mmCIF file of C-alpha atoms and ligand atoms in Angstrom:
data_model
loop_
_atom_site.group_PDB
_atom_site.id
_atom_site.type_symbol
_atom_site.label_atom_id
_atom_site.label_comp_id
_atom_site.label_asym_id
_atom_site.label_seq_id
_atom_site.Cartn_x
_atom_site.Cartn_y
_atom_site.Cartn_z
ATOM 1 C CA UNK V 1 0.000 0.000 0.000
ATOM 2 C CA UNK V 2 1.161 3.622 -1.005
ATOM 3 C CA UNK V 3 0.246 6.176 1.427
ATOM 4 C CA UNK V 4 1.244 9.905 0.776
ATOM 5 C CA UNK V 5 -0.059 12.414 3.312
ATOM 6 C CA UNK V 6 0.688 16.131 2.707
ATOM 7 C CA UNK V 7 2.870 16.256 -0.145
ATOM 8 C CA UNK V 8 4.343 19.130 -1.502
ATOM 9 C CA UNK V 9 6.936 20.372 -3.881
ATOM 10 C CA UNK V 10 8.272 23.648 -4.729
ATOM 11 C CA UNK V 11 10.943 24.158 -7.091
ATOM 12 C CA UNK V 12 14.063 26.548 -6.506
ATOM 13 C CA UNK V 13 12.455 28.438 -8.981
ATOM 14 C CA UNK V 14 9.584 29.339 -6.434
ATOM 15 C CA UNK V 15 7.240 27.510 -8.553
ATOM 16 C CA UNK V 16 4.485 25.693 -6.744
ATOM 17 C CA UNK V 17 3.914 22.332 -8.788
ATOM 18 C CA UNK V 18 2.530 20.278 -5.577
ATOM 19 C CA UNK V 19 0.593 21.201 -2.638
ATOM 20 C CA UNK V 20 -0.694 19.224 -0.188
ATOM 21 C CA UNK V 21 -1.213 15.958 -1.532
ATOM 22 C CA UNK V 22 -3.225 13.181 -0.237
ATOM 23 C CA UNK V 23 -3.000 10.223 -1.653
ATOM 24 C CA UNK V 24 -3.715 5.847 -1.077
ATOM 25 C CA UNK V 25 -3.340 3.572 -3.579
ATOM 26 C CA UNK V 26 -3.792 0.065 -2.084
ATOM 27 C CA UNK V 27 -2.524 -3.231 -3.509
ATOM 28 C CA UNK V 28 -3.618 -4.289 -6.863
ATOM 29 C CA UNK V 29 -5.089 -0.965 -7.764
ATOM 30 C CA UNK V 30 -4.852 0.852 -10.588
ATOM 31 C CA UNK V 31 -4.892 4.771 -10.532
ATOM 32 C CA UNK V 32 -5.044 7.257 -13.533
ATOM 33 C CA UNK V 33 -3.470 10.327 -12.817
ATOM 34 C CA UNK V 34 -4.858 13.234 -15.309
ATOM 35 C CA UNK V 35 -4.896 16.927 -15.649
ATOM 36 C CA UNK V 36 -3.756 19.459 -18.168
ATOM 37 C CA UNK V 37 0.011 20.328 -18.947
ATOM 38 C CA UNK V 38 1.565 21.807 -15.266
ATOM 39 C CA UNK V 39 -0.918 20.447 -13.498
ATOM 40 C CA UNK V 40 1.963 18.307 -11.718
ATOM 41 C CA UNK V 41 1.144 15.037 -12.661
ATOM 42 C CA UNK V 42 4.767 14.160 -13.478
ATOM 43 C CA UNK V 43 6.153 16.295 -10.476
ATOM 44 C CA UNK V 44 3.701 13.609 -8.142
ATOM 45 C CA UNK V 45 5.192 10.150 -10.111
ATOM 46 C CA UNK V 46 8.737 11.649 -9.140
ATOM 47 C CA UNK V 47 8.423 12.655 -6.108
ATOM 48 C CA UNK V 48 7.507 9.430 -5.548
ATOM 49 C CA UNK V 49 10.510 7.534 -6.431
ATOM 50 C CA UNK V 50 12.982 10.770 -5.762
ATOM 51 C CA UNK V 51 13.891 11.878 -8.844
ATOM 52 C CA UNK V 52 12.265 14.945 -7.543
ATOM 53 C CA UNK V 53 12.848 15.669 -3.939
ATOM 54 C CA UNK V 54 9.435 16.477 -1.891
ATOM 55 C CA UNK V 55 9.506 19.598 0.052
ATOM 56 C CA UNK V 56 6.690 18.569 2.409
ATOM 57 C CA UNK V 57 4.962 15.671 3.295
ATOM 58 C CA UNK V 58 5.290 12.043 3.470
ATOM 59 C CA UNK V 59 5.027 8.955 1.172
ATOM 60 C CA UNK V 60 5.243 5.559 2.579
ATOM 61 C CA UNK V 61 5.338 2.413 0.584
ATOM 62 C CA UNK V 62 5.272 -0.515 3.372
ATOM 63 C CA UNK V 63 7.152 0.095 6.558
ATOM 64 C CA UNK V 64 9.284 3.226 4.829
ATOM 65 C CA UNK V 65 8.555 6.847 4.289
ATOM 66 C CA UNK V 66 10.340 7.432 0.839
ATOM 67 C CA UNK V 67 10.777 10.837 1.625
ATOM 68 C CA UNK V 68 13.340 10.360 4.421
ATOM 69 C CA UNK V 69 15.860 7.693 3.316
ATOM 70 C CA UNK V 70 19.289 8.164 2.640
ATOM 71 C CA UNK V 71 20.657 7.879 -0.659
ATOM 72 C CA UNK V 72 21.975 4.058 0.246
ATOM 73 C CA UNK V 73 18.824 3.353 1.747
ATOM 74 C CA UNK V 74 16.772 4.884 -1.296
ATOM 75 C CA UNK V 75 18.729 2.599 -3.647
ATOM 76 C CA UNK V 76 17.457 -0.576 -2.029
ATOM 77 C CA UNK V 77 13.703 1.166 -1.637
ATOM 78 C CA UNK V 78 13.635 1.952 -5.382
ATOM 79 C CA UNK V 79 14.103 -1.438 -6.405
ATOM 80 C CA UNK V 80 10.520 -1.841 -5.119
ATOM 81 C CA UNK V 81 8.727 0.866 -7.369
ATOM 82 C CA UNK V 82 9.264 -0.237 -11.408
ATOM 83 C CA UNK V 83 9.098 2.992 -14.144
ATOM 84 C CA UNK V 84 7.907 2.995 -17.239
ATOM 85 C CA UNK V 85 8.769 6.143 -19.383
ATOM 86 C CA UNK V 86 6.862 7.569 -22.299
ATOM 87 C CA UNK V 87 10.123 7.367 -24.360
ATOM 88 C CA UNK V 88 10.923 4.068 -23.361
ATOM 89 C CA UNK V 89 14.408 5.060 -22.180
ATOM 90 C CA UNK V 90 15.998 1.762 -23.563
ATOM 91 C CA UNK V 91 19.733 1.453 -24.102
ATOM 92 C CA UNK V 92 18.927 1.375 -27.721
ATOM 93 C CA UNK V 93 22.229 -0.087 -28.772
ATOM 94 C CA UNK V 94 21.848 -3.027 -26.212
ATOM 95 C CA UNK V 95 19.097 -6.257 -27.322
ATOM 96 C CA UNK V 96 15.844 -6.707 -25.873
ATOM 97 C CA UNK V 97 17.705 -9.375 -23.258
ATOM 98 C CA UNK V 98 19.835 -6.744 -21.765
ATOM 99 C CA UNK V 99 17.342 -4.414 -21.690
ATOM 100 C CA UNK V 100 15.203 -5.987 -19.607
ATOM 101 C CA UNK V 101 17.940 -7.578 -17.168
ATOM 102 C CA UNK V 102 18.801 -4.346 -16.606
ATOM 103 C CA UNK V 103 15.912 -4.199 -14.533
ATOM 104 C CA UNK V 104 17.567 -6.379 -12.727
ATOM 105 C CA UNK V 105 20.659 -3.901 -11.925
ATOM 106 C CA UNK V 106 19.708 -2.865 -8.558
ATOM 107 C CA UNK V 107 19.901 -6.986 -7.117
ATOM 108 C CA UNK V 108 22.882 -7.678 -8.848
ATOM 109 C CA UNK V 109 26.346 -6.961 -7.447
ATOM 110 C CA UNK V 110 28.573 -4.614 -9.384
ATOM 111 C CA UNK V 111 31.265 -7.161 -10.567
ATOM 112 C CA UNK V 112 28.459 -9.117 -11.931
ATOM 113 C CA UNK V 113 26.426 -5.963 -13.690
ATOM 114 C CA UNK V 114 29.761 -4.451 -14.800
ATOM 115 C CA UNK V 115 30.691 -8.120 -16.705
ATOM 116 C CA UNK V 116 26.779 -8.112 -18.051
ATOM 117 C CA UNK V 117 26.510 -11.675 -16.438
ATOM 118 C CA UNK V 118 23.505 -12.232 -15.009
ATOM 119 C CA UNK V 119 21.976 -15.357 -12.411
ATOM 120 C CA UNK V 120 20.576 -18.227 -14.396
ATOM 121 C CA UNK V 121 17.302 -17.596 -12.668
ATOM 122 C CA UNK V 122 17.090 -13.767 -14.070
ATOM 123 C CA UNK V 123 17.676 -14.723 -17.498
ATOM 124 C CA UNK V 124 14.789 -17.372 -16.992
ATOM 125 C CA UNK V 125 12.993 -14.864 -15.573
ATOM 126 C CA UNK V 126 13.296 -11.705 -17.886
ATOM 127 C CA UNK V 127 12.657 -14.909 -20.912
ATOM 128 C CA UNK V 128 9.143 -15.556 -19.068
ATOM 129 C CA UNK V 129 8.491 -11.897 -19.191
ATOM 130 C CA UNK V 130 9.481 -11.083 -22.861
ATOM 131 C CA UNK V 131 6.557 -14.278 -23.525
ATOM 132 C CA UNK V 132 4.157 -12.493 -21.357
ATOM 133 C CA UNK V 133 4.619 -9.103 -23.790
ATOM 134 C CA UNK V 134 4.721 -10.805 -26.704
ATOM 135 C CA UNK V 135 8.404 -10.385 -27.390
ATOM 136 C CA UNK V 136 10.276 -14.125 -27.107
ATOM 137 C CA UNK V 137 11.291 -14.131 -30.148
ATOM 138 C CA UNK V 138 12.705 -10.625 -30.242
ATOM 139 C CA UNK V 139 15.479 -11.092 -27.499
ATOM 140 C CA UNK V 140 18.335 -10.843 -29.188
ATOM 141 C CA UNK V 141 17.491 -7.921 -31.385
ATOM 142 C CA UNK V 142 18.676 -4.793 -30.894
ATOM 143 C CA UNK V 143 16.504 -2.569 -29.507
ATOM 144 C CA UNK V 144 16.745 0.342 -32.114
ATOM 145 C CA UNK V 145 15.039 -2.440 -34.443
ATOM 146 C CA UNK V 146 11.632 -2.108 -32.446
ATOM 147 C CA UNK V 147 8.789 -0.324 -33.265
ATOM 148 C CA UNK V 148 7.313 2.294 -30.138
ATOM 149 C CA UNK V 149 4.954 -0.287 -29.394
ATOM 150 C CA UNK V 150 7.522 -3.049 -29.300
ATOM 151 C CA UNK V 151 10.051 -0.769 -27.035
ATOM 152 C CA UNK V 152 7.475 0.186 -24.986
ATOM 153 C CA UNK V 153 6.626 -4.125 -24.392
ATOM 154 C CA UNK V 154 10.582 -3.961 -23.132
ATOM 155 C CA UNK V 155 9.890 -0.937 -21.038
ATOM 156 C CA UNK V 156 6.765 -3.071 -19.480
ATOM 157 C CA UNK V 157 9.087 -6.377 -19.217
ATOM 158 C CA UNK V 158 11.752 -4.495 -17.895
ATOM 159 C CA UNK V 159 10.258 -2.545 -15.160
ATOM 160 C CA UNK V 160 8.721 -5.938 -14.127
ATOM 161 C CA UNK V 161 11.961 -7.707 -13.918
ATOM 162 C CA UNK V 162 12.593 -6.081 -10.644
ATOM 163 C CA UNK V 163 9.583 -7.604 -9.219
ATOM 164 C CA UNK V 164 8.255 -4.421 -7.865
ATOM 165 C CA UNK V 165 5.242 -3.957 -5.506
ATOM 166 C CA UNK V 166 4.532 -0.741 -7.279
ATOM 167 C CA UNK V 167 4.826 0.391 -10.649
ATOM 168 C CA UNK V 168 4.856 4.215 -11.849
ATOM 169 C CA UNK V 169 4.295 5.228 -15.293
ATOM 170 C CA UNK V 170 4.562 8.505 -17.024
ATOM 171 C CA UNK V 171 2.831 8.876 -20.334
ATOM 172 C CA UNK V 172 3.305 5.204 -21.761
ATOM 173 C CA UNK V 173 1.276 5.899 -24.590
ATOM 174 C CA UNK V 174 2.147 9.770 -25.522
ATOM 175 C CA UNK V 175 4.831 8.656 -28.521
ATOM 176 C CA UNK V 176 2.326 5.779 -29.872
ATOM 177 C CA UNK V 177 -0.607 5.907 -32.385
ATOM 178 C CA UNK V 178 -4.017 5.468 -30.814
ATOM 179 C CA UNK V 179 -4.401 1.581 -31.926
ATOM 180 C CA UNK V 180 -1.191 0.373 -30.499
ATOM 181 C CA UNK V 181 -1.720 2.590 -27.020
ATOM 182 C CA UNK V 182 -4.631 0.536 -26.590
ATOM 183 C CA UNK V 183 -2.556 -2.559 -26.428
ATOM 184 C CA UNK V 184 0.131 -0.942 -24.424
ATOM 185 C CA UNK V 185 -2.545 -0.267 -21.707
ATOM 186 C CA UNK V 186 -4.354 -3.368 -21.819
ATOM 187 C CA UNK V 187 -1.052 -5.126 -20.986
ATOM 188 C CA UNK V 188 -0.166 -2.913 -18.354
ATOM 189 C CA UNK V 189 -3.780 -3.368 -16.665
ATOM 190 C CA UNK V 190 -3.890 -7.223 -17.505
ATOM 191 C CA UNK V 191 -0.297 -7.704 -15.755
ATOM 192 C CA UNK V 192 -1.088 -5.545 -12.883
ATOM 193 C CA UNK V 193 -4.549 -7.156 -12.213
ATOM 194 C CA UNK V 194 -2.456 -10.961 -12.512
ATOM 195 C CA UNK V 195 -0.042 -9.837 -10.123
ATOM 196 C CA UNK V 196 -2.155 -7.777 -7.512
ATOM 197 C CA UNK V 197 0.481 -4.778 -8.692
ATOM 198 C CA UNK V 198 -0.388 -1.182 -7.836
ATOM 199 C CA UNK V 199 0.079 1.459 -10.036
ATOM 200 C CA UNK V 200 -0.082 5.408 -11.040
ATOM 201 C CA UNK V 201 -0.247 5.993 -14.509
ATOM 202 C CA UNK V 202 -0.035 9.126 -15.654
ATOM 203 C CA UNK V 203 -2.257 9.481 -18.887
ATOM 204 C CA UNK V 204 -2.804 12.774 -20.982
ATOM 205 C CA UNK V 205 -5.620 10.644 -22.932
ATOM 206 C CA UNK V 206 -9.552 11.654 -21.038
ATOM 207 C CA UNK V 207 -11.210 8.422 -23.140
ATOM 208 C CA UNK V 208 -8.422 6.064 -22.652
ATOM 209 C CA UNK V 209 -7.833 6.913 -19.162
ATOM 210 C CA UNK V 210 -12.212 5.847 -18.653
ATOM 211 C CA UNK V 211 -11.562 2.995 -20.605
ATOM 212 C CA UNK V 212 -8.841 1.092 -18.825
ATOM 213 C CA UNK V 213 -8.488 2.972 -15.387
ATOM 214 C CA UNK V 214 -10.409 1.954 -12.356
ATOM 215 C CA UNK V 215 -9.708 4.863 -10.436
ATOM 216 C CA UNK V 216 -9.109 8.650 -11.459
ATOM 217 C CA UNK V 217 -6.999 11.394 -9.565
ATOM 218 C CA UNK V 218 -7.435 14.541 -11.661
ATOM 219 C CA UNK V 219 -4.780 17.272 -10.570
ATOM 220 C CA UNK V 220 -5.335 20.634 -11.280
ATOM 221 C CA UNK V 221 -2.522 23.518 -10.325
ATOM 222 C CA UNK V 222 -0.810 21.017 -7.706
ATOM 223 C CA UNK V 223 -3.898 20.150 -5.769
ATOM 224 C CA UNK V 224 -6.310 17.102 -6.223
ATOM 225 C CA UNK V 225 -9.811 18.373 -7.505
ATOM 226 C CA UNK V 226 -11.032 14.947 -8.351
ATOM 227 C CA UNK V 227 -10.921 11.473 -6.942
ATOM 228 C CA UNK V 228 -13.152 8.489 -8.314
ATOM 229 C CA UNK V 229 -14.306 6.176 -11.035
ATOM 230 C CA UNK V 230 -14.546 6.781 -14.603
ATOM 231 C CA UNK V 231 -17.982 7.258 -15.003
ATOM 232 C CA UNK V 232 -17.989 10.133 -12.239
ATOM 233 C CA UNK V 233 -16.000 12.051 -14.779
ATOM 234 C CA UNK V 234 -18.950 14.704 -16.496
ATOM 235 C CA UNK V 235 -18.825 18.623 -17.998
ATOM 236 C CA UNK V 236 -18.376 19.766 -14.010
ATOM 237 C CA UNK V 237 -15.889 17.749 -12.879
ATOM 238 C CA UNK V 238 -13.851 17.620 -16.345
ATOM 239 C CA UNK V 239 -14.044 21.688 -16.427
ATOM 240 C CA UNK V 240 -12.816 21.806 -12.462
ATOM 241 C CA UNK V 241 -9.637 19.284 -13.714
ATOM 242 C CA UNK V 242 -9.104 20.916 -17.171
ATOM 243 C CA UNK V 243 -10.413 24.282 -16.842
ATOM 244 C CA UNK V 244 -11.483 25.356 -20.968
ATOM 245 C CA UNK V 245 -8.757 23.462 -22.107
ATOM 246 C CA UNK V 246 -9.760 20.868 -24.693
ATOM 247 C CA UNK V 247 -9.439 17.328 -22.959
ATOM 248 C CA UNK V 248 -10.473 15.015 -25.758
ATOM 249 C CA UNK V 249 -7.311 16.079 -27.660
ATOM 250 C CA UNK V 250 -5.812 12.516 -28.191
ATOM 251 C CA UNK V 251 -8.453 10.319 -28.509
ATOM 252 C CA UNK V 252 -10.052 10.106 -32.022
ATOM 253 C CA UNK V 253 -8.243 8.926 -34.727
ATOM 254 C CA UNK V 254 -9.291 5.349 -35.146
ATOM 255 C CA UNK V 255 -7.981 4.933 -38.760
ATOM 256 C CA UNK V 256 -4.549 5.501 -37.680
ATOM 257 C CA UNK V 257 -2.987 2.332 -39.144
ATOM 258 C CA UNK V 258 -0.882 -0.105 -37.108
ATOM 259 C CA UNK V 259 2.287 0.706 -36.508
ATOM 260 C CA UNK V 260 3.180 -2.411 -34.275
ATOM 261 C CA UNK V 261 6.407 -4.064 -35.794
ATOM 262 C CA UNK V 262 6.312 -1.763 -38.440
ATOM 263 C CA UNK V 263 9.968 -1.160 -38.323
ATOM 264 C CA UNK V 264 11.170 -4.488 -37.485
ATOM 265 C CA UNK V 265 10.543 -6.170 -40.386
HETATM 266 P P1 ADP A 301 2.499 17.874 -15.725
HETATM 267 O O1 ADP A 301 3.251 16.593 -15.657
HETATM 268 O O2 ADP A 301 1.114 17.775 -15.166
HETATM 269 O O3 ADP A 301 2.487 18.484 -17.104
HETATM 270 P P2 ADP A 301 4.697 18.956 -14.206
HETATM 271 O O4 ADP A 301 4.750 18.104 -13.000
HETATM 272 O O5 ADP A 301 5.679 18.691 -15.301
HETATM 273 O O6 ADP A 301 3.209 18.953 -14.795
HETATM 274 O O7 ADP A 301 4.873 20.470 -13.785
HETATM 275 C C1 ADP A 301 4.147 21.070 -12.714
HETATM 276 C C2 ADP A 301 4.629 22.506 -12.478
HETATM 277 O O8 ADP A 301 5.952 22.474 -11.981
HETATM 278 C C3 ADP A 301 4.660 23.371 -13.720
HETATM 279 O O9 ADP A 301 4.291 24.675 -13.352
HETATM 280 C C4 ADP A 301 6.098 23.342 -14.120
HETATM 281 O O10 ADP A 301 6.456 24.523 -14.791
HETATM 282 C C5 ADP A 301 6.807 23.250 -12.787
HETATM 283 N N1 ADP A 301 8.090 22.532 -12.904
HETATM 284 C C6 ADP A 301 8.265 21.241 -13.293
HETATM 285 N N2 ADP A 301 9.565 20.910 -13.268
HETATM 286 C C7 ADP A 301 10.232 22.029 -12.839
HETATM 287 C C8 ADP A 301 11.598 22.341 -12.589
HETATM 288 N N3 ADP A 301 12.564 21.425 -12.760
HETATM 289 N N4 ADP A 301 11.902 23.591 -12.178
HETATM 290 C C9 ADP A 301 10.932 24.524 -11.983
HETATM 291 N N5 ADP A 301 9.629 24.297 -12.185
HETATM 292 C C10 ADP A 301 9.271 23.064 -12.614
#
C-alpha cells in the first residue's frame, strides 16, 4: 500500500507544482493520474521515487517513508517501485535481453552488472516476461530495431523484472498511435490485475484513461480536484480538472494504421 499524506513540492524556482497531496493507492489498484500540462502530474510520479525531492509531506510504501531515506537506503527502496517512461528510455544499442535484465541492476552486485553476467534464474525470468509481452522471439534484437509499441513491451518487461510492488508510469502511450496505445494499456492493466500490482499511470488521454483505469486522480494547479471512477467524470468535474482546455485532444483517430512491428521487419 502507497500512502502519501501532505505532499508538496516547490521548485528553486519558487514555482508551486505540488501542494498538499493526499494520496492511497492500495494493492492491486490501478490509478489514472490526469490533468492538463503543469498540473503536476509528473512532479507527483517523481516525487515518488525521488527523482524529484518532496519539500513537504510524506510517502510511505510498506514500513518506509520514501521521503526520508538516505541515498543508500533509497537505492534498495527503489528497487521496489518499477518505471515505465513515455520514451521508453531503452539502451537502444543493447538487445531486448539486456534491456530488460537491466531491470535487474539494482539486485545484482557490481562485478556481476559491470561483466553483463547475469543469475541463471534472471535470465529465466526476464525470458518468461518477454513471452508475457509478446516479445520471445525478439530477445536478441537490438533494440533500435523495435517499433514504439515493441520498445514500450521492453519498457513493461523491464520494469517488471525487478519484481516491484509498485509500478509508476509517465505517459506510456504519448509517442504511440491510438491503436497500439490501446494494447500498451491493456497489458499494463492485464499484468497488474495478474499480479495484484499497484500502479499510477499518468495518462494525458480523457477516453483512454475511462476505458482502462479503475480509479481517477485529476490534478489541477498542484492540488487534487477529483478522486473516483470513470464514469464520475462529467462537464463539471472535467471543467474543475481541465479548466477550458480541450481534454479530448488525443483520442479520435481510429484509422490511424498499425504501426506495431512496423519497423522491425
Ligand atoms: P504535468 O506533468 O502535469 O504536465 P509537471 O509536473 O511537469 O506537470 O509540472 C508542474 C509545475 O511544476 C509546472 O508549473 C512546471 O512549470 C513546474 N516545474 C516542473 N519541473 C520544474 C523544474 N525542474 N523547475 C521549476 N519548475 C518546474
Amino acid at each position: 500500500m502507497l500512502q502519501i499524506r501532505g505532499l508538496g513540492k516547490t521548485f528553486a524556482t519558487g514555482d508551486q507544482a505540488l501542494a498538499g497531496i493526499d494520496l492511497e493507492v492500495p494493492r492491486g489498484q490501478i490509478l489514472g493520474l490526469i490533468g492538463p500540462s503543469g498540473a503536476g502530474k509528473s512532479t507527483l510520479i517523481r516525487c515518488i521515487n525521488r527523482l524529484v525531492e518532496p519539500t513537504q509531506g510524506s510517502i510511505r510504501l510498506g514500513d518506509a517513508n520514501l521521503v526520508t531515506l538516505s541515498s543508500r537506503q533509497l537505492r534498495y527502496q527503489r528497487r521496489r517501485i518499477g518505471m515505465i517512461f513515455q520514451e521508453y528510455s531503452l539502451v537502444e544499442r543493447l538487445t531486448v535481453m539486456e534491456n530488460v535484465l537491466s531491470g535487474r541492476l539494482g539486485y545484482v552486485s557490481f562485478w556481476r552488472s559491470w561483466s553483463r553476467r547475469f543469475p541463471p534464474d534472471d535470465v529465466a525470468r526476464a525470458f518468461q516476461l518477454l513471452d508475457r509481452v509478446g516479445l520471445y522471439d525478439k530477445a536478441n534484437n537490438r533494440a533500435d530495431a523495435l517499433s514504439g509499441g515493441q520498445r514500450q513491451r521492453v519498457g513493461i518487461a523491464r520494469a517488471l523484472a525487478q519484481n516491484p510492488e509498485l509500478l509508476l508510469v509517465d505517459e506510456p502511450t504519448a509517442s504511440l498511435d491510438p491503436r497500439t496505445s490501446r494494447q500498451i494499456m491493456r497489458l499494463i492493466t492485464e499484468i497488474c490485475a495478474e499480479q495484484d500490482l499497484p500502479a499510477i499511470i499518468n495518462i494525458h488521454d480523457v477516453p483512454l484513461a475511462q476505458q482502462f483505469m479503475q480509479r481517477l486522480v485529476g490534478l489541477h494547479a498542484g492540488k487534487i480536484v477529483f478522486d473516483g471512477p470513470p464514469d464520475e467524470l462529467n462537464e463539471d468535474t472535467l471543467t474543475a480538472i481541465y479548466g477550458e482546455e480541450d481534454w479530448n485532444s488525443n483520442s479520435a483517430d481510429e484509422e490511424a494504421p498499425e504501426a506495431e512491428g512496423a519497423l522491425s521487419a
